mmCIF file of N, CA and C in Angstrom:
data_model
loop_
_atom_site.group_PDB
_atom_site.id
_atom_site.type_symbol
_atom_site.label_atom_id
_atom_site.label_comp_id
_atom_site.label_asym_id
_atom_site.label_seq_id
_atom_site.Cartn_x
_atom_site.Cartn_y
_atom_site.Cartn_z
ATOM 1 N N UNK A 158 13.207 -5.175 -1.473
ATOM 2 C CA UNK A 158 11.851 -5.673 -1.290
ATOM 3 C C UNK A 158 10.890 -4.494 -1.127
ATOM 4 N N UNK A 159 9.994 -4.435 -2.017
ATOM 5 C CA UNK A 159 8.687 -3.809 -1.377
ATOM 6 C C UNK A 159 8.322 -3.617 -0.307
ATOM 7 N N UNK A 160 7.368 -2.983 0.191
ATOM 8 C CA UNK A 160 6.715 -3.000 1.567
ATOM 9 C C UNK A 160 6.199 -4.424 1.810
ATOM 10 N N UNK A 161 4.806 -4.170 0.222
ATOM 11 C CA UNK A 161 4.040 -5.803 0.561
ATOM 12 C C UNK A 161 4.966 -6.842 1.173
ATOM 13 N N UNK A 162 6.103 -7.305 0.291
ATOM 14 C CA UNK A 162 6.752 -8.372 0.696
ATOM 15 C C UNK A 162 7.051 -8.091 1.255
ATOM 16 N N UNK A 163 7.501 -7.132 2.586
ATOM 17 C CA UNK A 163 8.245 -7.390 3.850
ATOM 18 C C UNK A 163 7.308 -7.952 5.004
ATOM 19 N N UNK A 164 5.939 -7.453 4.421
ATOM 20 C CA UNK A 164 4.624 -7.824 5.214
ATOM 21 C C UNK A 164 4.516 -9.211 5.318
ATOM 22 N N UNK A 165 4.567 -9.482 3.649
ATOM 23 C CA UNK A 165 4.167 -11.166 3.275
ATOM 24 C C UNK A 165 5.200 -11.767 4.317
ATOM 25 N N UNK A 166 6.435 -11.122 3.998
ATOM 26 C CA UNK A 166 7.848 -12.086 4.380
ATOM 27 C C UNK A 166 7.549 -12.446 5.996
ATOM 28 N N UNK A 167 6.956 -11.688 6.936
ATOM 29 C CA UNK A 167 7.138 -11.212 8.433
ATOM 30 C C UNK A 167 6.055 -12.356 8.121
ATOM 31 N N UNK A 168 4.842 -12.043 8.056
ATOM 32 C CA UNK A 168 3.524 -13.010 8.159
ATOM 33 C C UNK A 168 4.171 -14.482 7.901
ATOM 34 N N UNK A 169 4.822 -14.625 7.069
ATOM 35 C CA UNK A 169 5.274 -15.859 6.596
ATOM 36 C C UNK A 169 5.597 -16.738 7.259
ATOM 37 N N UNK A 170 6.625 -15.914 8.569
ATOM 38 C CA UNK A 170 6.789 -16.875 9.474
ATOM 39 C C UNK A 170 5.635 -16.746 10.786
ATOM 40 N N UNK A 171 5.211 -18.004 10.666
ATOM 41 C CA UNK A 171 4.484 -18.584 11.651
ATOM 42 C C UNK A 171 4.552 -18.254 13.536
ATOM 43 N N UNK A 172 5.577 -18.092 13.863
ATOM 44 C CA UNK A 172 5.978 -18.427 15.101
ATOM 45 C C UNK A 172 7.204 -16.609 15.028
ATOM 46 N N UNK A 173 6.539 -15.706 16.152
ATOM 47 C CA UNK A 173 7.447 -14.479 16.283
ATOM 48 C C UNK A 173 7.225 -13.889 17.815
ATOM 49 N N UNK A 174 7.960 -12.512 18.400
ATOM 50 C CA UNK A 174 7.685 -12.294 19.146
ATOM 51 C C UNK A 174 6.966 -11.281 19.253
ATOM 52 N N UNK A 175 6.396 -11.071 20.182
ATOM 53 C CA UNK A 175 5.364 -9.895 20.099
ATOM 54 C C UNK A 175 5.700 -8.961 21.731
ATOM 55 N N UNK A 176 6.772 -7.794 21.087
ATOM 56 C CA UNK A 176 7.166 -6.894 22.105
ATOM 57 C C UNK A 176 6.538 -5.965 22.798
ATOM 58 N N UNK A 177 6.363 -5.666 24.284
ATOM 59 C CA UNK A 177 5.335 -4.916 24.523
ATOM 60 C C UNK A 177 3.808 -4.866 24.719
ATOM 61 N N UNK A 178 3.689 -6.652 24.895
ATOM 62 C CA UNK A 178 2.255 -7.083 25.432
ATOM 63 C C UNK A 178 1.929 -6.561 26.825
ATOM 64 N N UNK A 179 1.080 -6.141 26.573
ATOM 65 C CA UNK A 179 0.467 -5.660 28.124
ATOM 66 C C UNK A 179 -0.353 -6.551 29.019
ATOM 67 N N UNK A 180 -0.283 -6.313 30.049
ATOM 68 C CA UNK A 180 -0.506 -7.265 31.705
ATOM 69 C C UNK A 180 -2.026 -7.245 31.539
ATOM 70 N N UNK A 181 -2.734 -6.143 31.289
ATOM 71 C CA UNK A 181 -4.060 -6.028 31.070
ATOM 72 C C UNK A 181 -4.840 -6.501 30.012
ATOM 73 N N UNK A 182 -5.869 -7.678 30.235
ATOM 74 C CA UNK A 182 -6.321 -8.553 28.719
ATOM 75 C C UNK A 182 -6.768 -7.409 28.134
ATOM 76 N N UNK A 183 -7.308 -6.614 28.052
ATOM 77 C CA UNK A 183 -8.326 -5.730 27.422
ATOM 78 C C UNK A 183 -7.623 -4.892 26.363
ATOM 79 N N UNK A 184 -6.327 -4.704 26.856
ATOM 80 C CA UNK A 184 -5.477 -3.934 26.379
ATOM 81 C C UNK A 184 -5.327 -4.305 24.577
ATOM 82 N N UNK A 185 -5.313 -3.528 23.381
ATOM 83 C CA UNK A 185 -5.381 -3.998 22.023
ATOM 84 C C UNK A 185 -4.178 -4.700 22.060
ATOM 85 N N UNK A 186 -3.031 -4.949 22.415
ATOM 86 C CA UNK A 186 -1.853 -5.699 22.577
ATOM 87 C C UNK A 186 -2.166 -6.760 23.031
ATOM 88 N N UNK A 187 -3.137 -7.615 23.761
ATOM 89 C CA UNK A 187 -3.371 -8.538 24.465
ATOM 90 C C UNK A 187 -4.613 -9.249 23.505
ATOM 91 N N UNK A 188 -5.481 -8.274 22.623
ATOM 92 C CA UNK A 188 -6.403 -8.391 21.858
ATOM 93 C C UNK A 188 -5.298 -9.079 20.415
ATOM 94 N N UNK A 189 -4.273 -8.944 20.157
ATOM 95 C CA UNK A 189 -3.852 -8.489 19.137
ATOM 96 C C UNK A 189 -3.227 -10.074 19.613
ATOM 97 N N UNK A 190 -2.308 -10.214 20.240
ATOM 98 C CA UNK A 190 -1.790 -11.921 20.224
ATOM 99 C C UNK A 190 -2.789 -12.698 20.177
ATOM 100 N N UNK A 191 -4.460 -13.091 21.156
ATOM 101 C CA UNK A 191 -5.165 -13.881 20.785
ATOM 102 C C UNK A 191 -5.418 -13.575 19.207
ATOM 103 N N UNK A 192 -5.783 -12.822 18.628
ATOM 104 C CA UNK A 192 -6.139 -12.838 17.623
ATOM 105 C C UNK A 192 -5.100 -13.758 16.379
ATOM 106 N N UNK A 193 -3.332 -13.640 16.885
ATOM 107 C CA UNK A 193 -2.759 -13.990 15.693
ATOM 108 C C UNK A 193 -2.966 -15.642 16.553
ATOM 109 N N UNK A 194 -3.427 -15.721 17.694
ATOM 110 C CA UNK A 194 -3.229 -17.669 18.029
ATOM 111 C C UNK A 194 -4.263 -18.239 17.202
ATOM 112 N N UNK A 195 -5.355 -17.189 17.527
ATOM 113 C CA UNK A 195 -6.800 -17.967 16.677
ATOM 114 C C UNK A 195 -6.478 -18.271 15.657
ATOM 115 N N UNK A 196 -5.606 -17.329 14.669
ATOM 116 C CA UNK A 196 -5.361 -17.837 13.284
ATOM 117 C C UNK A 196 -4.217 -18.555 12.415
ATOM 118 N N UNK A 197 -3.585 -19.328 13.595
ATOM 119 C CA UNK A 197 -2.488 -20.301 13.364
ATOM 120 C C UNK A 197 -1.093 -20.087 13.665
ATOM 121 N N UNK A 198 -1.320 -18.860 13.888
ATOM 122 C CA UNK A 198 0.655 -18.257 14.466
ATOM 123 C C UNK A 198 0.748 -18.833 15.807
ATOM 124 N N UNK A 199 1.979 -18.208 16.118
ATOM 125 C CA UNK A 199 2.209 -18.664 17.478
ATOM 126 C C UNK A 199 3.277 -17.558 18.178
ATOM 127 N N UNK A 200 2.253 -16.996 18.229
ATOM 128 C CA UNK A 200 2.973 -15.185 18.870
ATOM 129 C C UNK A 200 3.689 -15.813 20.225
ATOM 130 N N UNK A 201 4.770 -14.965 20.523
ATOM 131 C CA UNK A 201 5.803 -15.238 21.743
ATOM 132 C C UNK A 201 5.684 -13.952 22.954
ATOM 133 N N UNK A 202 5.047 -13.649 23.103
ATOM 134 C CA UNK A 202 4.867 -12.215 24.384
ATOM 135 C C UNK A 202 6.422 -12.100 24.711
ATOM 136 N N UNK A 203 6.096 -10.894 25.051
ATOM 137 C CA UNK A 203 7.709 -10.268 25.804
ATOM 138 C C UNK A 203 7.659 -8.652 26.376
ATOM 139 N N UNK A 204 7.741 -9.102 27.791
ATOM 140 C CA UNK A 204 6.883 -8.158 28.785
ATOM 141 C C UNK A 204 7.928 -8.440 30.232
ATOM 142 N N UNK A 205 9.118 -7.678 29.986
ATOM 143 C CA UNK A 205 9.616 -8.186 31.976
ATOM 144 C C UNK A 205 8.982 -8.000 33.110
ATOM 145 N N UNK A 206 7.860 -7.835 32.962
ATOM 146 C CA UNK A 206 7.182 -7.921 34.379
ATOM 147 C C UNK A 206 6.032 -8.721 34.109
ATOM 148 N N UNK A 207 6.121 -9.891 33.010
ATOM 149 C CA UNK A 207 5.226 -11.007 33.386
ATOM 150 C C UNK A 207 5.353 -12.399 32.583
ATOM 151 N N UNK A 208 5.008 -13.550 33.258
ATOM 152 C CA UNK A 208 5.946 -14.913 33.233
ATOM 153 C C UNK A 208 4.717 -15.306 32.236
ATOM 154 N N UNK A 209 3.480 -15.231 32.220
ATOM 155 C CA UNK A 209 3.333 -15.701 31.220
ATOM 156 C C UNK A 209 1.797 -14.873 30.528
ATOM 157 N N UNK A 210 1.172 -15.133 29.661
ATOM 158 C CA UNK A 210 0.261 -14.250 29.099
ATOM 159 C C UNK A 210 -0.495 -15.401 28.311
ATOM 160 N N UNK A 211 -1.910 -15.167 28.559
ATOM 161 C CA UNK A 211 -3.208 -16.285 27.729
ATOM 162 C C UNK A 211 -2.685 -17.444 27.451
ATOM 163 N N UNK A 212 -2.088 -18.262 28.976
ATOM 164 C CA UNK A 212 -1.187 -19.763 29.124
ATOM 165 C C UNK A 212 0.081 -19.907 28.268
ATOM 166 N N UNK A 213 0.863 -18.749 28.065
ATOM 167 C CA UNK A 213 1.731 -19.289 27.013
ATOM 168 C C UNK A 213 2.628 -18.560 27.758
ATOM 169 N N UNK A 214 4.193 -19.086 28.125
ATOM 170 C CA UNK A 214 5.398 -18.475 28.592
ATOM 171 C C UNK A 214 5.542 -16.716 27.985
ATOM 172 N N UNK A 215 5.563 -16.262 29.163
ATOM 173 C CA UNK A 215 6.011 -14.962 28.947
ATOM 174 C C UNK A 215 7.417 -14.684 28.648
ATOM 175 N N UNK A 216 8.490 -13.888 27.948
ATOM 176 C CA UNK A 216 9.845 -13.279 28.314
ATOM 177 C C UNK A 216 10.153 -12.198 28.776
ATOM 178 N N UNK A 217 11.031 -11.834 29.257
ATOM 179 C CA UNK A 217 11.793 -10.488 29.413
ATOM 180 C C UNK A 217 12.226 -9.710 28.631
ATOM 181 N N UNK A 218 13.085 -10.521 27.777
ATOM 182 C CA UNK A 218 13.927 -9.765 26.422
ATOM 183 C C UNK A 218 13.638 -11.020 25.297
ATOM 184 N N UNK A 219 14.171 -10.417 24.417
ATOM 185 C CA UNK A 219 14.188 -11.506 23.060
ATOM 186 C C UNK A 219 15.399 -12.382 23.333
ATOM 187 N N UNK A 220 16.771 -12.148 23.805
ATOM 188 C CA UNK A 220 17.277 -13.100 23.673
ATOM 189 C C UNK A 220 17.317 -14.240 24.897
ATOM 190 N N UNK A 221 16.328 -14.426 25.185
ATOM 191 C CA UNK A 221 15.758 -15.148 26.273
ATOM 192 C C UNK A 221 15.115 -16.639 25.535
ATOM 193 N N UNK A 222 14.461 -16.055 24.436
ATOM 194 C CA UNK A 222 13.325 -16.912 23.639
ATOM 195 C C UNK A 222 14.166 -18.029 23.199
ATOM 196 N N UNK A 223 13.326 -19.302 23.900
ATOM 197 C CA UNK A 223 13.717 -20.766 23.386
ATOM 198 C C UNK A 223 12.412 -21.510 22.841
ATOM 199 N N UNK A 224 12.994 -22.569 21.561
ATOM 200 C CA UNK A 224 14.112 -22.126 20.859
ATOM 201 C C UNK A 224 13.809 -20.198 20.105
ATOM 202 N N UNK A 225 14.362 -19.940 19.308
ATOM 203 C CA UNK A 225 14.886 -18.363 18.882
ATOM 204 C C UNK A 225 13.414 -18.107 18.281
ATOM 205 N N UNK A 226 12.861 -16.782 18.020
ATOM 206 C CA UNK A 226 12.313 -16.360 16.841
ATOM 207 C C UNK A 226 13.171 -15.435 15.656
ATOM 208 N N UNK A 227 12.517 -15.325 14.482
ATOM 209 C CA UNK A 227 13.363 -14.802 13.529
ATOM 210 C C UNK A 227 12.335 -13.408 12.956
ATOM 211 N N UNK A 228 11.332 -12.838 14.110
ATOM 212 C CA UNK A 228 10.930 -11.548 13.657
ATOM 213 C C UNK A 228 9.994 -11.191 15.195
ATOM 214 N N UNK A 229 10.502 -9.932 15.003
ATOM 215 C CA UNK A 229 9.155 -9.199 16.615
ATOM 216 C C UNK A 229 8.656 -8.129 15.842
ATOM 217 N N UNK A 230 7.044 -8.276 16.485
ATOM 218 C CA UNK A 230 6.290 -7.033 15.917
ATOM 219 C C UNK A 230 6.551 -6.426 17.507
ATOM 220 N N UNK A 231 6.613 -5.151 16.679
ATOM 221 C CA UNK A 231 7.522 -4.149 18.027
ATOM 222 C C UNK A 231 6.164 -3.891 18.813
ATOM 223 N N UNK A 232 5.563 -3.558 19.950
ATOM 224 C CA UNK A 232 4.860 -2.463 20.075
ATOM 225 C C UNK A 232 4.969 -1.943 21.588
ATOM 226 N N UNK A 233 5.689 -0.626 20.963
ATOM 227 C CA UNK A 233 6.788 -0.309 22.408
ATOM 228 C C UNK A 233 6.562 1.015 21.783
ATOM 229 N N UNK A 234 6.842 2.109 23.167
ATOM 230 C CA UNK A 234 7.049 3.644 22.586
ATOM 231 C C UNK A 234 8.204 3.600 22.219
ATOM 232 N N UNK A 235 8.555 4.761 21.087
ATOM 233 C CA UNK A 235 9.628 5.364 20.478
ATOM 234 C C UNK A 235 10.871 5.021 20.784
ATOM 235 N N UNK A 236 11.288 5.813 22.211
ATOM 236 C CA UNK A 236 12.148 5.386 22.841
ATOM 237 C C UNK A 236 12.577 4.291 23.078
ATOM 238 N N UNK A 237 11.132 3.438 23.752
ATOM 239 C CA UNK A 237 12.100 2.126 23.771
ATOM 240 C C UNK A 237 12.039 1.027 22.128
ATOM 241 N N UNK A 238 11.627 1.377 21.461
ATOM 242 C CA UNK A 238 11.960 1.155 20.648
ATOM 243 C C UNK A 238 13.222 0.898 19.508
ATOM 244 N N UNK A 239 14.113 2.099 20.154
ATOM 245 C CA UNK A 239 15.577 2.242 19.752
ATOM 246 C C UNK A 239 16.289 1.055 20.139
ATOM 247 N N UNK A 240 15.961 1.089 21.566
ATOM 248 C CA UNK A 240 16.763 -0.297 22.538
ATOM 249 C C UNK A 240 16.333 -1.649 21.759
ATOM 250 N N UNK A 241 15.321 -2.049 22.033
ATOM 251 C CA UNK A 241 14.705 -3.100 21.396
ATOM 252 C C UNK A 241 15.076 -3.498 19.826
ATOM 253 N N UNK A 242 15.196 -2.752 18.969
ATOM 254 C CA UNK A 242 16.061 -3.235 17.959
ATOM 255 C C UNK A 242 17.393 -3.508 17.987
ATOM 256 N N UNK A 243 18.035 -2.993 18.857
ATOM 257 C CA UNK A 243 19.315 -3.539 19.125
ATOM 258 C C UNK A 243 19.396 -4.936 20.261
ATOM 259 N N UNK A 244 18.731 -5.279 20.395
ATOM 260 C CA UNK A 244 18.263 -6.535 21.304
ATOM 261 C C UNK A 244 18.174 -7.207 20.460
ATOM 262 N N UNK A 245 16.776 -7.229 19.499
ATOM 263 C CA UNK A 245 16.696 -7.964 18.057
ATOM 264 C C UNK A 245 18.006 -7.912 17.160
ATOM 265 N N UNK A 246 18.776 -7.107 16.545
ATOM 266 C CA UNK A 246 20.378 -7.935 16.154
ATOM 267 C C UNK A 246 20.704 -8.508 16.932
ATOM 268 N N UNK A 247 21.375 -8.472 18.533
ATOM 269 C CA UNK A 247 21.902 -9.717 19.797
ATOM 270 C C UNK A 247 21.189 -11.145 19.717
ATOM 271 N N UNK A 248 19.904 -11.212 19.308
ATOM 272 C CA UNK A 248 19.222 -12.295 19.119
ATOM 273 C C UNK A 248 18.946 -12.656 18.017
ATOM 274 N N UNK A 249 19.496 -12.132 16.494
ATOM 275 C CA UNK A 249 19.922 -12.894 15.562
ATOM 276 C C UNK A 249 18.194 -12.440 14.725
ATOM 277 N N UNK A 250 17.614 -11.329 15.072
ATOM 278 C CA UNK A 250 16.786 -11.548 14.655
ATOM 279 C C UNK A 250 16.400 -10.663 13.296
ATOM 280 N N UNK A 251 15.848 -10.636 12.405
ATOM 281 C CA UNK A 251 15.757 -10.421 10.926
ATOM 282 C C UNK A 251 14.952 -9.700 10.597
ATOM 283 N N UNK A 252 13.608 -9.686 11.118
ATOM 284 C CA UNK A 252 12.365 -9.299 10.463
ATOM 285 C C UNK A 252 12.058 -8.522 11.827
ATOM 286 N N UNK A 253 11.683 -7.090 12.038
ATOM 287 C CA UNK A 253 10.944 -6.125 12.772
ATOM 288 C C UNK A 253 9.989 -5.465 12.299
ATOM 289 N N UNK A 254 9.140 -5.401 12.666
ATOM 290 C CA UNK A 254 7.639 -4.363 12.157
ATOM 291 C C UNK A 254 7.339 -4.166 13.348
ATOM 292 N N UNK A 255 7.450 -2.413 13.283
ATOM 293 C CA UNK A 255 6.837 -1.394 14.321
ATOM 294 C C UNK A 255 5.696 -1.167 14.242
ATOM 295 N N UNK A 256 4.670 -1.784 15.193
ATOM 296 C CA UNK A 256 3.441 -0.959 15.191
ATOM 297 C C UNK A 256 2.910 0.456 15.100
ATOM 298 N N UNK A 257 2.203 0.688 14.619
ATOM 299 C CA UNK A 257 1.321 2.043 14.177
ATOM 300 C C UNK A 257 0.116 2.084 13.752
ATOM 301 N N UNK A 258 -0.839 2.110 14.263
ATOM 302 C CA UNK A 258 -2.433 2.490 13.894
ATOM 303 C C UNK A 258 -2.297 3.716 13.409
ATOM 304 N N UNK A 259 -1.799 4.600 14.668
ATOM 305 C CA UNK A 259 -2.527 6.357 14.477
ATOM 306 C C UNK A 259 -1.447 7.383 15.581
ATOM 307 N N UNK A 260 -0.979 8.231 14.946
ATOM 308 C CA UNK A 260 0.245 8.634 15.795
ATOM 309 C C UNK A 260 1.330 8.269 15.049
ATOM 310 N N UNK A 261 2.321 7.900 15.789
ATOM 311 C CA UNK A 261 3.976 7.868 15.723
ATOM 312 C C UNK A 261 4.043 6.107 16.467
ATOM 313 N N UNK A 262 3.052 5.696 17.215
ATOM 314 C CA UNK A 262 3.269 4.079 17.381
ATOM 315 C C UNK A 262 4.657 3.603 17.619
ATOM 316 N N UNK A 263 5.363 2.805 17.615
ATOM 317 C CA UNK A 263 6.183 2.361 17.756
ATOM 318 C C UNK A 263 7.665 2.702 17.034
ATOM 319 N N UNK A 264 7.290 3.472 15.561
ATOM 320 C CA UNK A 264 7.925 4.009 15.062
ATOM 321 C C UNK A 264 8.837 4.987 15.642
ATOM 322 N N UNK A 265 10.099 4.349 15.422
ATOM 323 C CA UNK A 265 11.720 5.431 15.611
ATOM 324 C C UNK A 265 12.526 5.860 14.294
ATOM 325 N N UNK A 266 12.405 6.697 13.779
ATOM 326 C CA UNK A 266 13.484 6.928 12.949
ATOM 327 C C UNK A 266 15.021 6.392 13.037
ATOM 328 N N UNK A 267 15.107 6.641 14.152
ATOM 329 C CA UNK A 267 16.683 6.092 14.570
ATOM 330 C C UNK A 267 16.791 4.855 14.580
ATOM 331 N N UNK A 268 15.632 3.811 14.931
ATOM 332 C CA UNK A 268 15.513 2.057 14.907
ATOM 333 C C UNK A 268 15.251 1.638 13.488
ATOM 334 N N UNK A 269 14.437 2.710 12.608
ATOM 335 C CA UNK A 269 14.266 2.162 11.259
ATOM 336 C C UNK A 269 15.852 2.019 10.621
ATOM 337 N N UNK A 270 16.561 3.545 10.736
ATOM 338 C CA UNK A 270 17.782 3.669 10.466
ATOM 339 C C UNK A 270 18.950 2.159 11.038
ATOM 340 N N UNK A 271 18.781 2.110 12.119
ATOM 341 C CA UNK A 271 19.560 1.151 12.834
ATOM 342 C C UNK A 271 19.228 -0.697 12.163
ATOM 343 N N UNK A 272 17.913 -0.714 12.223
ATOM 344 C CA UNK A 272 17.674 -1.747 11.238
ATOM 345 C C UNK A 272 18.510 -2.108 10.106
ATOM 346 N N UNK A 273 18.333 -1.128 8.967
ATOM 347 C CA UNK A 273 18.420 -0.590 7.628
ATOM 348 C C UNK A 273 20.310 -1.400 7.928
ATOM 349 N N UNK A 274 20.685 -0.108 8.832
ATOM 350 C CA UNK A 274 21.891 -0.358 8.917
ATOM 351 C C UNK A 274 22.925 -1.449 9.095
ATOM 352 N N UNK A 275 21.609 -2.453 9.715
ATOM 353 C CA UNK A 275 21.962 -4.206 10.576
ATOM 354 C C UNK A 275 21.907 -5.254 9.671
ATOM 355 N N UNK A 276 21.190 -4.827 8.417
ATOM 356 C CA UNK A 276 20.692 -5.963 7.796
ATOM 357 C C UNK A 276 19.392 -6.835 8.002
ATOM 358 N N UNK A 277 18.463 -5.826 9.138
ATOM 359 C CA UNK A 277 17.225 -6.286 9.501
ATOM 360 C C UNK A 277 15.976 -5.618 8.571
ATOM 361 N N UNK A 278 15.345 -6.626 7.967
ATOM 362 C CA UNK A 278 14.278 -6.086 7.317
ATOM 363 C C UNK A 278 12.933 -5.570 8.291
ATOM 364 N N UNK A 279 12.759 -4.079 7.611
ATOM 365 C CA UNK A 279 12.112 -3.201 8.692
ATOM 366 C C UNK A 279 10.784 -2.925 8.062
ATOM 367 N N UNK A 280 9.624 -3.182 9.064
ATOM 368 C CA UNK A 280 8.503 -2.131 8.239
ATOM 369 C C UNK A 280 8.061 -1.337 9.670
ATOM 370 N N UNK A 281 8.189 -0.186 8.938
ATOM 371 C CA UNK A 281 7.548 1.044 9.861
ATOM 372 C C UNK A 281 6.372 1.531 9.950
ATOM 373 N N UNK A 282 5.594 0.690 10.809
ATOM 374 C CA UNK A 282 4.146 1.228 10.615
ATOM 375 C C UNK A 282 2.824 0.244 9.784
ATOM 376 N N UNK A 283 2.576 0.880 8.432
ATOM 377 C CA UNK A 283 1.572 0.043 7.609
ATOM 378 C C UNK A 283 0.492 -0.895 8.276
ATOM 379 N N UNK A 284 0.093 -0.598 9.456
ATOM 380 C CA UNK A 284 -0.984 -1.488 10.322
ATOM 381 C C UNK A 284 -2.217 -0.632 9.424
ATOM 382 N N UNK A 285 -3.052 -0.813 9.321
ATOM 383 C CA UNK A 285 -4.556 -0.401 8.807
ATOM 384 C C UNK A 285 -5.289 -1.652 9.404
#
């Protein structure tokens, strides 16, 4: 697959998790889930230190999420980034896209690799 289509493919599904929402509304992570509710998704937060975020159940980890999602947009540093894709295979999950505006973002070499390696379709970055 192309990039586009991994984009299309991730967008496609409706309903995902969104790793690394922050406690603070202001925060572009907190900007960034209202934005995908306004427009018909149904982003899943996942933050262990909070139960829920703009009225909607918070998680801890992905394999927590009931029922499952089948893609998380990452947005976690580097490091934890590595972990977190290996959470996403335990939870069966398919589709990862690492955030990146500007910098290195969420992007791991070692999680793209680990993806690649899982059978999880990966996009690294491509936010504009």
């Amino acid at each position: 697959m192309t990039v586009m289509e991994r984009i299309q493919d991730f967008l496609g599904q409706k309903r995902f998790a969104i790793v690394g929402v922050s406690r603070q509304p202001k925060d572009f992570s907190r900007v960034l889930l209202r934005e995908f509710r306004q427009k018909g998704f149904d982003p899943v937060p996942v933050n262990p230190e909070a139960r829920e975020m703009e009225g909607v159940p918070c998680f801890a980890r992905l394999q927590e999420i009931e029922p499952p999602v089948d893609g998380a947009l990452l947005m976690t540093p580097p490091a934890l980034t590595d972990r977190v894709v290996r959470d996403c295979a335990e939870a069966g999950i398919k589709r990862v896209w690492m955030y990146r505006a500007t910098g290195q973002g969420a992007v791991s070499a070692d999680a793209v690799k680990f993806c690649e390696a899982n059978g999880i379709s990966v996009i690294a970055g491509e936010c504009r």
